mmCIF file of C-alpha atoms in Angstrom:
data_model
loop_
_atom_site.group_PDB
_atom_site.id
_atom_site.type_symbol
_atom_site.label_atom_id
_atom_site.label_comp_id
_atom_site.label_asym_id
_atom_site.label_seq_id
_atom_site.Cartn_x
_atom_site.Cartn_y
_atom_site.Cartn_z
ATOM 1 C CA MET A 218 -112.744 -22.007 148.800
ATOM 2 C CA LYS A 219 -110.469 -20.970 146.345
ATOM 3 C CA ARG A 220 -109.387 -24.352 145.605
ATOM 4 C CA ASP A 221 -113.668 -25.064 145.137
ATOM 5 C CA LYS A 222 -113.849 -22.100 142.713
ATOM 6 C CA THR A 223 -111.159 -23.496 140.824
ATOM 7 C CA GLU A 224 -111.708 -26.863 140.364
ATOM 8 C CA GLU A 225 -115.655 -25.983 139.189
ATOM 9 C CA LEU A 226 -113.675 -23.359 136.535
ATOM 10 C CA LEU A 227 -111.481 -26.393 135.397
ATOM 11 C CA LEU A 228 -114.303 -28.513 134.973
ATOM 12 C CA LYS A 229 -116.253 -25.869 132.862
ATOM 13 C CA ALA A 230 -113.127 -24.816 130.953
ATOM 14 C CA ARG A 231 -112.304 -28.474 130.200
ATOM 15 C CA ALA A 232 -116.065 -28.478 128.551
ATOM 16 C CA CYS A 233 -115.215 -25.738 126.464
ATOM 17 C CA ASP A 234 -116.194 -22.725 128.785
ATOM 18 C CA GLY A 235 -113.668 -19.920 127.452
ATOM 19 C CA ASP A 236 -115.317 -17.722 129.716
ATOM 20 C CA ALA A 237 -114.669 -19.865 132.628
ATOM 21 C CA PHE A 238 -110.841 -20.318 131.340
ATOM 22 C CA VAL A 239 -110.539 -16.559 131.476
ATOM 23 C CA GLU A 240 -112.301 -16.398 135.178
ATOM 24 C CA LEU A 241 -109.898 -19.335 136.113
ATOM 25 C CA MET A 242 -106.476 -17.504 134.875
ATOM 26 C CA GLU A 243 -107.653 -13.994 136.119
ATOM 27 C CA LEU A 244 -108.107 -15.982 139.918
ATOM 28 C CA HIS A 245 -104.287 -16.631 139.571
ATOM 29 C CA LYS A 246 -103.247 -13.962 137.550
ATOM 30 C CA GLN A 247 -101.555 -12.100 141.191
ATOM 31 C CA SER A 248 -99.999 -15.198 141.931
ATOM 32 C CA MET A 249 -98.604 -16.159 138.823
ATOM 33 C CA TYR A 250 -96.930 -12.450 138.625
ATOM 34 C CA LYS A 251 -95.205 -12.877 142.057
ATOM 35 C CA VAL A 252 -93.757 -16.453 140.992
ATOM 36 C CA ALA A 253 -92.630 -15.087 137.825
ATOM 37 C CA LYS A 254 -91.374 -11.954 139.520
ATOM 38 C CA ALA A 255 -89.444 -13.847 141.692
ATOM 39 C CA TYR A 256 -87.474 -15.475 138.128
ATOM 40 C CA LEU A 257 -87.371 -12.719 136.015
ATOM 41 C CA LYS A 258 -86.589 -9.075 136.698
ATOM 42 C CA ARG A 259 -87.845 -7.460 133.474
ATOM 43 C CA GLU A 260 -91.313 -6.435 133.669
ATOM 44 C CA GLU A 261 -91.445 -8.028 129.653
ATOM 45 C CA ASP A 262 -89.771 -11.525 130.485
ATOM 46 C CA VAL A 263 -92.633 -11.227 133.430
ATOM 47 C CA ALA A 264 -95.714 -11.130 131.324
ATOM 48 C CA ASP A 265 -93.979 -13.057 128.423
ATOM 49 C CA ALA A 266 -94.177 -15.685 130.742
ATOM 50 C CA ILE A 267 -96.987 -15.270 132.326
ATOM 51 C CA SER A 268 -98.806 -15.371 128.847
ATOM 52 C CA GLU A 269 -96.750 -18.298 127.162
ATOM 53 C CA THR A 270 -97.960 -20.195 130.373
ATOM 54 C CA ILE A 271 -101.317 -19.269 129.608
ATOM 55 C CA LEU A 272 -101.397 -20.343 126.227
ATOM 56 C CA ASP A 273 -99.595 -23.757 127.106
ATOM 57 C CA CYS A 274 -102.498 -24.099 130.033
ATOM 58 C CA PHE A 275 -105.309 -23.616 127.418
ATOM 59 C CA GLU A 276 -104.075 -25.774 124.737
ATOM 60 C CA HIS A 277 -102.727 -28.807 127.512
ATOM 61 C CA LEU A 278 -105.732 -28.428 129.878
ATOM 62 C CA GLU A 279 -106.303 -31.862 128.944
ATOM 63 C CA ASN A 280 -103.662 -33.125 130.148
ATOM 64 C CA LEU A 281 -103.883 -32.272 133.476
ATOM 65 C CA ARG A 282 -105.243 -35.443 135.431
ATOM 66 C CA GLU A 283 -106.297 -34.391 138.556
ATOM 67 C CA THR A 284 -108.189 -31.103 138.601
ATOM 68 C CA ARG A 285 -106.863 -30.570 142.377
ATOM 69 C CA TYR A 286 -103.312 -30.239 141.128
ATOM 70 C CA PHE A 287 -104.053 -27.257 138.835
ATOM 71 C CA GLY A 288 -102.326 -24.979 141.003
ATOM 72 C CA THR A 289 -99.102 -27.476 141.272
ATOM 73 C CA TRP A 290 -99.755 -27.843 137.181
ATOM 74 C CA LEU A 291 -99.468 -24.535 136.355
ATOM 75 C CA VAL A 292 -96.915 -23.586 138.648
ATOM 76 C CA ARG A 293 -94.595 -26.059 136.934
ATOM 77 C CA ILE A 294 -95.369 -24.557 133.786
ATOM 78 C CA LEU A 295 -94.810 -21.159 134.824
ATOM 79 C CA ILE A 296 -91.198 -21.886 136.285
ATOM 80 C CA ASN A 297 -90.668 -23.592 133.124
ATOM 81 C CA ASN A 298 -91.421 -20.502 130.929
ATOM 82 C CA CYS A 299 -89.654 -18.659 133.046
ATOM 83 C CA ASN A 300 -86.265 -20.534 132.866
ATOM 84 C CA ASN A 301 -86.635 -20.734 129.196
ATOM 85 C CA ILE A 302 -87.128 -16.929 128.851
ATOM 86 C CA ARG A 303 -83.919 -16.636 130.828
ATOM 87 C CA LYS A 304 -82.072 -19.189 128.865
ATOM 88 C CA SER A 305 -83.170 -17.203 125.513
ATOM 89 C CA ASN A 306 -81.994 -14.044 127.000
ATOM 90 C CA GLN A 307 -78.719 -15.859 127.818
ATOM 91 C CA ARG A 308 -78.612 -15.017 131.635
ATOM 92 C CA THR A 309 -76.563 -16.467 133.699
ATOM 93 C CA GLU A 310 -77.440 -15.300 136.863
ATOM 94 C CA TYR A 311 -80.540 -13.412 138.581
ATOM 95 C CA THR A 312 -80.038 -9.871 140.616
ATOM 96 C CA ASP A 313 -80.360 -10.036 144.248
ATOM 97 C CA GLN A 314 -83.032 -7.352 144.435
ATOM 98 C CA ILE A 315 -86.591 -7.202 142.763
ATOM 99 C CA GLU A 316 -87.349 -4.198 140.379
ATOM 100 C CA ILE A 317 -90.324 -2.946 141.780
ATOM 101 C CA LEU A 318 -92.506 -0.990 139.185
ATOM 102 C CA SER A 319 -92.512 2.659 139.957
ATOM 103 C CA GLY A 320 -95.916 4.186 139.746
ATOM 104 C CA ASP A 321 -97.811 2.655 136.852
ATOM 105 C CA GLY A 322 -100.485 1.305 138.869
ATOM 106 C CA ARG A 323 -99.790 -2.352 137.692
ATOM 107 C CA THR A 324 -98.787 -3.541 141.372
ATOM 108 C CA ASP A 325 -100.819 -2.622 144.174
ATOM 109 C CA GLU A 326 -98.867 -1.599 147.514
ATOM 110 C CA ARG A 327 -99.829 -4.704 149.618
ATOM 111 C CA THR A 328 -97.807 -6.556 146.650
ATOM 112 C CA ARG A 329 -95.010 -4.122 146.744
ATOM 113 C CA ALA A 330 -94.967 -4.514 150.449
ATOM 114 C CA PHE A 331 -94.714 -8.070 150.168
ATOM 115 C CA LEU A 332 -91.663 -7.724 147.809
ATOM 116 C CA ASP A 333 -90.089 -5.521 149.943
ATOM 117 C CA TYR A 334 -90.022 -7.830 152.635
ATOM 118 C CA LEU A 335 -88.705 -10.661 150.152
ATOM 119 C CA GLU A 336 -85.911 -8.259 148.985
ATOM 120 C CA PRO A 337 -82.991 -9.581 151.083
ATOM 121 C CA LEU A 338 -83.705 -12.874 149.919
ATOM 122 C CA GLU A 339 -81.793 -15.161 147.106
ATOM 123 C CA GLU A 340 -84.055 -16.033 144.410
ATOM 124 C CA GLN A 341 -84.323 -19.405 145.598
ATOM 125 C CA ASP A 342 -85.779 -18.522 148.918
ATOM 126 C CA ARG A 343 -87.964 -15.849 147.459
ATOM 127 C CA LEU A 344 -89.638 -18.418 145.218
ATOM 128 C CA LEU A 345 -89.665 -20.721 148.116
ATOM 129 C CA MET A 346 -91.866 -17.669 150.164
ATOM 130 C CA ILE A 347 -93.862 -17.237 147.133
ATOM 131 C CA LEU A 348 -94.978 -20.310 146.752
ATOM 132 C CA TYR A 349 -95.613 -21.145 150.370
ATOM 133 C CA TYR A 350 -96.944 -17.822 151.459
ATOM 134 C CA VAL A 351 -98.962 -16.860 148.108
ATOM 135 C CA TRP A 352 -99.723 -19.834 146.587
ATOM 136 C CA GLY A 353 -100.615 -21.898 149.691
ATOM 137 C CA PHE A 354 -98.779 -25.103 148.385
ATOM 138 C CA ARG A 355 -96.973 -27.539 151.518
ATOM 139 C CA THR A 356 -93.561 -28.245 151.726
ATOM 140 C CA ARG A 357 -94.145 -31.390 150.394
ATOM 141 C CA GLU A 358 -96.017 -29.988 146.956
ATOM 142 C CA ILE A 359 -92.757 -27.546 146.495
ATOM 143 C CA SER A 360 -90.503 -30.403 147.058
ATOM 144 C CA GLU A 361 -92.164 -31.952 143.873
ATOM 145 C CA ILE A 362 -92.705 -28.875 142.174
ATOM 146 C CA LEU A 363 -89.020 -27.711 142.297
ATOM 147 C CA HIS A 364 -87.377 -31.463 142.616
ATOM 148 C CA ILE A 365 -85.814 -30.350 145.802
ATOM 149 C CA LYS A 366 -85.770 -32.627 148.954
ATOM 150 C CA GLU A 367 -88.316 -31.383 151.566
ATOM 151 C CA ALA A 368 -85.974 -31.127 154.052
ATOM 152 C CA THR A 369 -83.838 -28.942 151.835
ATOM 153 C CA ILE A 370 -87.382 -26.777 151.409
ATOM 154 C CA LYS A 371 -87.899 -26.181 155.588
ATOM 155 C CA SER A 372 -84.566 -25.646 156.144
ATOM 156 C CA ARG A 373 -84.229 -22.630 153.235
ATOM 157 C CA MET A 374 -87.653 -21.322 154.216
ATOM 158 C CA GLN A 375 -86.287 -21.059 158.091
ATOM 159 C CA ARG A 376 -83.346 -19.066 156.718
ATOM 160 C CA GLY A 377 -85.153 -17.035 154.751
ATOM 161 C CA ARG A 378 -87.433 -15.987 157.777
ATOM 162 C CA GLN A 379 -84.361 -15.448 159.814
ATOM 163 C CA LYS A 380 -82.829 -13.288 157.117
ATOM 164 C CA ILE A 381 -86.690 -11.300 156.529
ATOM 165 C CA LYS A 382 -86.359 -11.071 160.663
ATOM 166 C CA GLN A 383 -83.050 -9.678 160.869
ATOM 167 C CA ALA A 384 -83.148 -7.199 157.893
ATOM 168 C CA PHE A 385 -86.679 -5.627 158.917
ATOM 169 C CA PHE A 386 -86.494 -6.353 162.843
ATOM 170 C CA PRO A 387 -83.057 -5.893 163.883
ATOM 171 C CA MET A 388 -83.554 -4.714 167.708
ATOM 172 C CA VAL A 389 -85.843 -8.296 168.058
ATOM 173 C CA VAL A 390 -83.485 -10.793 166.911
#
């Protein structure tokens, strides 16, 4: 359903319908936040990456060849912007913990719970989980986005699930 709505809004946005573009970005806002948060620590950087991605998307919407790949295209732009921000801030290492917003109302309870579950994972594994479980990309698509072999994606996801299980359900493991 989301994919159909995305394609419909994308076609309208390409026809210079500003409201459709805004609705399209609203539809993907939460997912963009989660991907950016997996890459960046500071909320200001996350906001910058998302706003830069929205601007890039708007400026280059006509370059998207197939509407069904909009999600992949958008995530690739977002990841590139996150990497640019990290480079400009001269960050060489990503902290192992995601800093959750403290009571400002911008992150809902479900998002906080999801980020809590991802906390034991390293940066790359967190990103894989977000792309797979939040965005709904298949491992083949994640492989194309991140330029990593599909077998590597599968093994990292399996290890990530094990780490989460060990961290939150130690008696079961």
